[in-house]
Amino acid sequence: MTSVPKLTDHTGYWMRMVSNAVSQEFARKVSGEDVTVAEWSFMRSLYDSEPTPPSVLAKKMAMTKGAISKLAERLMAKGLVEKTESQEDRRAHNLSLTTEGRAKIPVLASLADQNDADFFGVLTKEEHETLDRIMRVLAEKRDLKATPVD
Amino acid sequence: MTSVPKLTDHTGYWMRMVSNAVSQEFARKVSGEDVTVAEWSFMRSLYDSEPTPPSVLAKKMAMTKGAISKLAERLMAKGLVEKTESQEDRRAHNLSLTTEGRAKIPVLASLADQNDADFFGVLTKEEHETLDRIMRVLAEKRDLKATPVD
DNA sequence: TTGATTTAGTTTCCTAGTCAACAAGGAACT
DNA sequence: AGTTCCTTGTTGACTAGGAAACTAAATCAA
């Protein structure tokens, strides 16, 4: 018998399901701070290297510059990010967190910690470590460096 | 020192990254058959239980009925799915694969196999089995039953 | 220095979802 | 039967992102 494999026969299927659930739950958590997952990712990336041009953020987050442009605009509208014109290059500008934006970082980070704990806390320490290691191996093999967002 | 955890400190981060890469690569593969990942998932779900009402598909795929309605319309436009009116309930109808749609299933399924192999083939057999098991445990704990799509 | 090419960022159009409002049929209660 | 409530599916408004066209500025080449 040559039966067609089921959706559930693939590891990718389960990973997508779990990953989506993790993201959705995290989205729910951060929505209390009036922020989306993409916005958190943007802000956390910025936190490491302010001020930073949009083009660098785009690379870091593996998003198009168009998407970054719109994301930055939303964050500026919320007063969490600000733009400063570049001196050297009149096309360019740099993005930074506002005081308000920076103040949110530890709050959001602790929600991220909490989310990981909520999902992976059911695993044994060893299982969790194994999972983490395998994910990093897979990312490494594919040369995945960016911050995924959706 | 109370430093803020990095994005990369969370297992969820790596999982989202790997999962997105798996999905994107699969999307690329099935696009050659002029089908999206959501469409594949829809068709494969249907394959198990034709004919089936949209409402059941929505549950199975964890999508809103609105999304299913539009997805079904796209698939009908492509001639891969067809609709038959229900006899008992004049609001309802059932969805089935067309002959053409059914013929695509084994092709797409083998692309799914290929995709899993491409990504997880770099792991040892034991690692792959462990990963698969952990994913199923996590899905089980959260009572995740549906077919994720994006 | 001027013309061509490259780069930075924005904007427009498209896709694919959610959510909420809706129409219409069915079911249940009186 | 009539009223109310529930269920089925569709639609429209909205959101978030990608792709590509576009603008303006910088760089490079002759």
Tab-separated table of C-alpha atoms (C1' of nucleotides) in Angstrom:
chain	number	residue	atom	x	y	z
A	1	MET	CA	0.000	0.000	0.000
A	2	THR	CA	1.356	3.380	-1.039
A	3	SER	CA	-0.630	5.705	1.167
A	4	VAL	CA	-0.147	9.450	1.064
A	5	PRO	CA	1.653	10.786	4.146
A	6	LYS	CA	-0.507	12.789	6.524
A	7	LEU	CA	0.107	16.406	7.447
A	8	THR	CA	0.934	15.195	10.937
A	9	ASP	CA	3.674	12.905	9.650
A	10	HIS	CA	6.002	15.860	9.222
A	11	THR	CA	8.082	17.407	11.963
A	12	GLY	CA	7.642	20.722	10.174
A	13	TYR	CA	3.921	20.505	10.740
A	14	TRP	CA	4.288	20.172	14.503
A	15	MET	CA	6.924	22.827	14.663
A	16	ARG	CA	4.761	25.300	12.823
A	17	MET	CA	1.893	24.538	15.128
A	18	VAL	CA	3.896	24.931	18.314
A	19	SER	CA	5.746	27.959	17.017
A	20	ASN	CA	2.503	29.656	16.032
A	21	ALA	CA	1.027	28.965	19.432
A	22	VAL	CA	4.105	30.414	21.156
A	23	SER	CA	3.934	33.550	19.004
A	24	GLN	CA	0.215	33.987	19.414
A	25	GLU	CA	0.430	33.675	23.156
A	26	PHE	CA	3.295	36.131	23.231
A	27	ALA	CA	1.298	38.519	21.043
A	28	ARG	CA	-1.491	38.297	23.580
A	29	LYS	CA	0.898	39.071	26.437
A	30	VAL	CA	2.536	42.091	24.814
A	31	SER	CA	-0.760	43.474	23.592
A	32	GLY	CA	-1.331	44.478	27.206
A	33	GLU	CA	1.581	46.878	26.725
A	34	ASP	CA	0.041	48.073	23.485
A	35	VAL	CA	2.830	46.579	21.394
A	36	THR	CA	2.934	43.879	18.716
A	37	VAL	CA	5.497	41.089	18.420
A	38	ALA	CA	7.101	42.806	15.443
A	39	GLU	CA	7.296	46.026	17.415
A	40	TRP	CA	8.915	44.262	20.362
A	41	SER	CA	11.430	42.681	18.058
A	42	PHE	CA	12.145	46.031	16.455
A	43	MET	CA	12.570	47.749	19.796
A	44	ARG	CA	14.740	45.025	21.280
A	45	SER	CA	16.987	45.066	18.211
A	46	LEU	CA	17.288	48.813	18.454
A	47	TYR	CA	18.097	48.633	22.148
A	48	ASP	CA	21.364	46.874	21.317
A	49	SER	CA	22.636	49.511	18.945
A	50	GLU	CA	21.006	52.897	19.093
A	51	PRO	CA	20.966	54.925	16.994
A	52	THR	CA	20.642	52.736	13.938
A	53	PRO	CA	19.547	53.290	10.336
A	54	PRO	CA	16.422	51.466	9.056
A	55	SER	CA	18.472	49.507	6.539
A	56	VAL	CA	20.411	47.799	9.329
A	57	LEU	CA	17.230	46.977	11.185
A	58	ALA	CA	15.820	45.473	7.992
A	59	LYS	CA	18.773	43.087	7.748
A	60	LYS	CA	18.666	42.234	11.422
A	61	MET	CA	14.972	41.479	11.329
A	62	ALA	CA	14.897	39.870	7.889
A	63	MET	CA	12.209	42.216	6.720
A	64	THR	CA	12.020	44.391	3.652
A	65	LYS	CA	12.881	48.029	3.973
A	66	GLY	CA	9.282	48.825	3.090
A	67	ALA	CA	8.062	46.877	6.094
A	68	ILE	CA	10.617	48.569	8.356
A	69	SER	CA	9.577	51.946	7.067
A	70	LYS	CA	5.973	51.297	8.057
A	71	LEU	CA	6.876	49.647	11.355
A	72	ALA	CA	9.052	52.612	12.294
A	73	GLU	CA	6.219	54.960	11.463
A	74	ARG	CA	3.827	53.086	13.724
A	75	LEU	CA	6.344	53.123	16.552
A	76	MET	CA	6.966	56.828	16.131
A	77	ALA	CA	3.218	57.421	16.203
A	78	LYS	CA	3.157	55.562	19.511
A	79	GLY	CA	6.005	57.700	20.793
A	80	LEU	CA	8.292	54.733	21.388
A	81	VAL	CA	10.840	55.430	18.678
A	82	GLU	CA	12.290	58.610	17.230
A	83	LYS	CA	14.135	59.578	14.092
A	84	THR	CA	17.174	61.809	13.776
A	85	GLU	CA	18.480	63.036	10.463
A	86	SER	CA	21.925	61.930	9.493
A	87	GLN	CA	24.596	64.596	9.195
A	88	GLU	CA	26.757	62.853	6.612
A	89	ASP	CA	24.047	61.556	4.298
A	90	ARG	CA	20.951	63.586	3.618
A	91	ARG	CA	19.005	60.531	2.433
A	92	ALA	CA	19.600	58.619	5.613
A	93	HIS	CA	18.419	58.850	9.166
A	94	ASN	CA	18.841	56.986	12.401
A	95	LEU	CA	16.308	55.446	14.709
A	96	SER	CA	16.431	55.427	18.477
A	97	LEU	CA	14.160	54.499	21.317
A	98	THR	CA	12.522	57.341	23.153
A	99	THR	CA	12.753	57.429	26.930
A	100	GLU	CA	9.306	55.928	26.992
A	101	GLY	CA	10.302	53.238	24.534
A	102	ARG	CA	13.420	52.350	26.468
A	103	ALA	CA	11.427	52.099	29.658
A	104	LYS	CA	9.233	49.442	28.117
A	105	ILE	CA	12.117	47.141	27.227
A	106	PRO	CA	12.555	45.417	30.606
A	107	VAL	CA	8.814	44.966	30.942
A	108	LEU	CA	8.508	43.371	27.529
A	109	ALA	CA	11.634	41.296	28.080
A	110	SER	CA	10.164	39.823	31.205
A	111	LEU	CA	7.027	38.942	29.283
A	112	ALA	CA	9.245	37.156	26.783
A	113	ASP	CA	10.918	35.251	29.623
A	114	GLN	CA	7.529	34.403	31.008
A	115	ASN	CA	6.298	33.178	27.649
A	116	ASP	CA	9.246	30.867	27.163
A	117	ALA	CA	8.747	29.527	30.672
A	118	ASP	CA	5.036	29.004	30.081
A	119	PHE	CA	5.635	26.930	26.994
A	120	PHE	CA	8.848	25.113	27.640
A	121	GLY	CA	8.553	24.795	31.385
A	122	VAL	CA	6.627	21.566	30.927
A	123	LEU	CA	9.778	19.971	29.547
A	124	THR	CA	12.486	18.515	31.714
A	125	LYS	CA	15.604	20.649	31.950
A	126	GLU	CA	17.377	18.209	29.713
A	127	GLU	CA	14.631	18.191	27.116
A	128	HIS	CA	14.540	21.960	27.064
A	129	GLU	CA	18.294	22.155	26.600
A	130	THR	CA	18.193	19.564	23.849
A	131	LEU	CA	15.414	21.406	22.071
A	132	ASP	CA	17.253	24.686	22.338
A	133	ARG	CA	20.451	23.141	21.057
A	134	ILE	CA	18.758	21.466	18.093
A	135	MET	CA	17.032	24.700	17.111
A	136	ARG	CA	20.324	26.536	17.146
A	137	VAL	CA	21.943	23.791	15.091
A	138	LEU	CA	19.185	23.983	12.502
A	139	ALA	CA	19.386	27.763	12.370
A	140	GLU	CA	23.137	27.567	12.059
A	141	LYS	CA	22.986	25.064	9.201
A	142	ARG	CA	20.645	27.323	7.291
A	143	ASP	CA	22.609	30.398	8.222
A	144	LEU	CA	19.573	31.957	9.810
A	145	LYS	CA	20.658	35.027	11.653
A	146	ALA	CA	17.721	37.326	11.585
A	147	THR	CA	14.967	38.025	14.018
A	148	PRO	CA	11.813	36.426	12.740
A	149	VAL	CA	8.687	38.311	13.380
A	150	ASP	CA	5.464	36.580	12.442
B	1	MET	CA	24.152	43.266	36.920
B	2	THR	CA	20.567	42.997	35.771
B	3	SER	CA	20.904	42.956	32.022
B	4	VAL	CA	17.895	42.613	29.748
B	5	PRO	CA	17.691	39.189	28.095
B	6	LYS	CA	18.401	39.148	24.383
B	7	LEU	CA	15.929	38.017	21.744
B	8	THR	CA	18.223	35.073	21.113
B	9	ASP	CA	18.016	33.958	24.736
B	10	HIS	CA	14.579	32.504	24.136
B	11	THR	CA	13.892	29.097	22.671
B	12	GLY	CA	10.754	30.565	21.145
B	13	TYR	CA	12.875	32.919	19.102
B	14	TRP	CA	14.863	30.118	17.513
B	15	MET	CA	11.809	28.034	16.960
B	16	ARG	CA	10.032	30.839	15.172
B	17	MET	CA	13.057	31.407	13.014
B	18	VAL	CA	13.470	27.770	12.041
B	19	SER	CA	9.746	27.232	11.616
B	20	ASN	CA	9.457	30.269	9.369
B	21	ALA	CA	12.345	29.049	7.262
B	22	VAL	CA	10.758	25.609	6.915
B	23	SER	CA	7.451	27.134	5.864
B	24	GLN	CA	9.003	29.593	3.464
B	25	GLU	CA	11.019	26.900	1.781
B	26	PHE	CA	7.948	24.695	1.536
B	27	ALA	CA	5.994	27.613	0.072
B	28	ARG	CA	8.692	27.954	-2.537
B	29	LYS	CA	8.494	24.256	-3.365
B	30	VAL	CA	4.709	24.082	-3.736
B	31	SER	CA	4.552	27.329	-5.675
B	32	GLY	CA	5.883	25.274	-8.584
B	33	GLU	CA	2.565	23.417	-8.458
B	34	ASP	CA	0.731	26.737	-8.336
B	35	VAL	CA	-0.465	26.132	-4.799
B	36	THR	CA	0.121	27.914	-1.498
B	37	VAL	CA	0.876	26.273	1.847
B	38	ALA	CA	-2.634	27.094	3.090
B	39	GLU	CA	-4.076	25.557	-0.050
B	40	TRP	CA	-2.036	22.386	0.409
B	41	SER	CA	-3.166	22.130	3.996
B	42	PHE	CA	-6.759	22.651	2.941
B	43	MET	CA	-6.537	20.042	0.215
B	44	ARG	CA	-4.772	17.486	2.375
B	45	SER	CA	-7.359	17.929	5.112
B	46	LEU	CA	-10.129	17.505	2.610
B	47	TYR	CA	-8.504	14.395	1.181
B	48	ASP	CA	-9.106	12.589	4.469
B	49	SER	CA	-12.811	13.243	4.605
B	50	GLU	CA	-14.516	14.303	1.427
B	51	PRO	CA	-17.051	15.724	1.164
B	52	THR	CA	-16.806	18.081	4.111
B	53	PRO	CA	-18.529	21.330	5.100
B	54	PRO	CA	-16.430	24.516	5.418
B	55	SER	CA	-17.162	24.757	9.115
B	56	VAL	CA	-15.380	21.466	9.777
B	57	LEU	CA	-12.387	22.533	7.715
B	58	ALA	CA	-12.237	25.752	9.701
B	59	LYS	CA	-11.952	23.819	12.952
B	60	LYS	CA	-9.440	21.384	11.518
B	61	MET	CA	-7.244	24.161	10.187
B	62	ALA	CA	-7.744	26.589	13.064
B	63	MET	CA	-8.823	29.319	10.734
B	64	THR	CA	-11.867	31.537	10.810
B	65	LYS	CA	-14.793	30.624	8.639
B	66	GLY	CA	-14.201	33.833	6.707
B	67	ALA	CA	-10.714	32.685	5.783
B	68	ILE	CA	-12.008	29.263	4.762
B	69	SER	CA	-14.686	30.841	2.655
B	70	LYS	CA	-12.093	32.840	0.707
B	71	LEU	CA	-9.619	29.965	0.530
B	72	ALA	CA	-12.302	27.671	-0.852
B	73	GLU	CA	-13.204	30.269	-3.429
B	74	ARG	CA	-9.593	30.506	-4.601
B	75	LEU	CA	-9.338	26.737	-4.851
B	76	MET	CA	-12.562	26.510	-6.803
B	77	ALA	CA	-11.277	29.189	-9.151
B	78	LYS	CA	-8.200	27.017	-9.697
B	79	GLY	CA	-10.434	24.033	-10.367
B	80	LEU	CA	-8.976	21.996	-7.515
B	81	VAL	CA	-12.007	21.969	-5.247
B	82	GLU	CA	-15.729	21.855	-5.869
B	83	LYS	CA	-18.838	22.637	-3.902
B	84	THR	CA	-22.038	20.613	-3.661
B	85	GLU	CA	-25.187	21.908	-2.025
B	86	SER	CA	-26.387	20.051	1.022
B	87	GLN	CA	-29.707	18.267	0.790
B	88	GLU	CA	-30.667	18.428	4.459
B	89	ASP	CA	-29.659	22.007	5.207
B	90	ARG	CA	-30.147	24.694	2.628
B	91	ARG	CA	-27.593	27.002	4.275
B	92	ALA	CA	-24.850	24.430	4.110
B	93	HIS	CA	-22.716	22.885	1.425
B	94	ASN	CA	-19.916	20.379	1.151
B	95	LEU	CA	-16.482	20.683	-0.345
B	96	SER	CA	-14.629	18.014	-2.287
B	97	LEU	CA	-11.492	17.755	-4.325
B	98	THR	CA	-11.908	17.666	-8.071
B	99	THR	CA	-10.181	14.917	-10.008
B	100	GLU	CA	-7.483	17.409	-10.806
B	101	GLY	CA	-7.195	18.408	-7.158
B	102	ARG	CA	-6.977	14.823	-6.001
B	103	ALA	CA	-4.275	14.115	-8.558
B	104	LYS	CA	-2.092	16.815	-7.057
B	105	ILE	CA	-2.144	15.342	-3.565
B	106	PRO	CA	0.625	12.753	-3.980
B	107	VAL	CA	2.823	15.272	-5.754
B	108	LEU	CA	2.431	17.841	-3.011
B	109	ALA	CA	2.821	15.208	-0.310
B	110	SER	CA	6.148	14.178	-1.738
B	111	LEU	CA	7.251	17.814	-1.709
B	112	ALA	CA	6.311	17.901	1.971
B	113	ASP	CA	8.394	14.784	2.581
B	114	GLN	CA	11.245	16.347	0.689
B	115	ASN	CA	11.010	19.542	2.692
B	116	ASP	CA	11.137	17.735	6.012
B	117	ALA	CA	14.115	15.754	4.796
B	118	ASP	CA	15.884	18.890	3.592
B	119	PHE	CA	15.577	20.580	6.945
B	120	PHE	CA	15.797	17.798	9.466
B	121	GLY	CA	18.072	15.485	7.533
B	122	VAL	CA	21.078	17.253	8.993
B	123	LEU	CA	20.139	15.910	12.406
B	124	THR	CA	21.069	12.469	13.612
B	125	LYS	CA	18.211	9.989	13.616
B	126	GLU	CA	18.077	10.237	17.375
B	127	GLU	CA	18.017	14.024	17.380
B	128	HIS	CA	15.261	14.059	14.799
B	129	GLU	CA	13.192	11.613	16.811
B	130	THR	CA	13.741	13.589	19.989
B	131	LEU	CA	12.738	16.813	18.275
B	132	ASP	CA	9.642	15.223	16.839
B	133	ARG	CA	8.680	13.774	20.189
B	134	ILE	CA	9.180	17.055	22.047
B	135	MET	CA	7.078	18.933	19.503
B	136	ARG	CA	4.262	16.461	19.915
B	137	VAL	CA	4.519	16.712	23.689
B	138	LEU	CA	4.304	20.494	23.544
B	139	ALA	CA	1.373	20.377	21.143
B	140	GLU	CA	-0.334	17.834	23.358
B	141	LYS	CA	0.151	19.938	26.497
B	142	ARG	CA	-1.433	22.904	24.819
B	143	ASP	CA	-4.093	20.782	23.234
B	144	LEU	CA	-3.082	21.930	19.777
B	145	LYS	CA	-4.909	19.841	17.271
B	146	ALA	CA	-5.289	22.036	14.266
B	147	THR	CA	-3.332	22.410	11.083
B	148	PRO	CA	-1.400	25.648	11.248
B	149	VAL	CA	-1.048	27.430	8.027
B	150	ASP	CA	1.270	30.396	7.966
C	1	DT	C1'	31.880	68.469	-14.128
C	2	DT	C1'	28.689	65.870	-15.877
C	3	DG	C1'	26.437	61.517	-16.648
C	4	DA	C1'	25.621	56.732	-15.011
C	5	DT	C1'	25.116	53.778	-11.292
C	6	DT	C1'	24.232	52.687	-6.668
C	7	DT	C1'	22.053	53.316	-2.272
C	8	DA	C1'	18.415	54.919	1.337
C	9	DG	C1'	14.003	55.245	2.223
C	10	DT	C1'	8.995	55.812	0.863
C	11	DT	C1'	4.975	54.634	-1.528
C	12	DT	C1'	1.733	51.864	-4.131
C	13	DC	C1'	-0.311	47.692	-5.181
C	14	DC	C1'	-1.119	43.018	-4.013
C	15	DT	C1'	-1.989	38.958	-0.953
C	16	DA	C1'	-3.877	36.583	2.894
C	17	DG	C1'	-5.391	36.639	7.051
C	18	DT	C1'	-8.778	38.461	11.310
C	19	DC	C1'	-12.918	40.419	13.109
C	20	DA	C1'	-17.439	41.881	13.112
C	21	DA	C1'	-21.748	42.671	10.710
C	22	DC	C1'	-24.858	40.393	8.107
C	23	DA	C1'	-28.547	37.325	5.650
C	24	DA	C1'	-30.923	33.337	5.740
C	25	DG	C1'	-32.149	28.873	7.206
C	26	DG	C1'	-32.947	25.699	11.117
C	27	DA	C1'	-34.307	24.442	15.955
C	28	DA	C1'	-36.596	25.011	20.139
C	29	DC	C1'	-40.029	26.823	23.129
C	30	DT	C1'	-44.545	28.414	24.147
D	1	DA	C1'	-47.931	29.242	14.219
D	2	DG	C1'	-44.871	32.662	15.971
D	3	DT	C1'	-40.954	34.305	18.328
D	4	DT	C1'	-36.433	33.845	19.745
D	5	DC	C1'	-32.092	31.965	19.478
D	6	DC	C1'	-28.485	29.393	17.133
D	7	DT	C1'	-25.820	28.084	13.104
D	8	DT	C1'	-23.987	28.408	8.239
D	9	DG	C1'	-21.611	30.831	5.239
D	10	DT	C1'	-20.439	35.441	2.900
D	11	DT	C1'	-18.947	40.064	2.869
D	12	DG	C1'	-16.515	44.388	3.957
D	13	DA	C1'	-13.320	46.970	6.718
D	14	DC	C1'	-8.950	46.537	8.492
D	15	DT	C1'	-4.079	44.867	9.349
D	16	DA	C1'	0.617	43.497	8.239
D	17	DG	C1'	3.765	42.177	5.231
D	18	DG	C1'	6.309	41.513	0.317
D	19	DA	C1'	7.540	43.173	-4.381
D	20	DA	C1'	8.515	46.608	-7.255
D	21	DA	C1'	8.266	51.392	-8.820
D	22	DC	C1'	9.783	55.590	-7.400
D	23	DT	C1'	12.472	59.870	-5.414
D	24	DA	C1'	16.414	61.886	-3.922
D	25	DA	C1'	21.055	61.822	-2.706
D	26	DA	C1'	25.716	59.943	-2.949
D	27	DT	C1'	29.389	57.801	-5.484
D	28	DC	C1'	31.949	56.622	-9.320
D	29	DA	C1'	33.838	57.049	-14.009
D	30	DA	C1'	35.229	59.551	-17.967
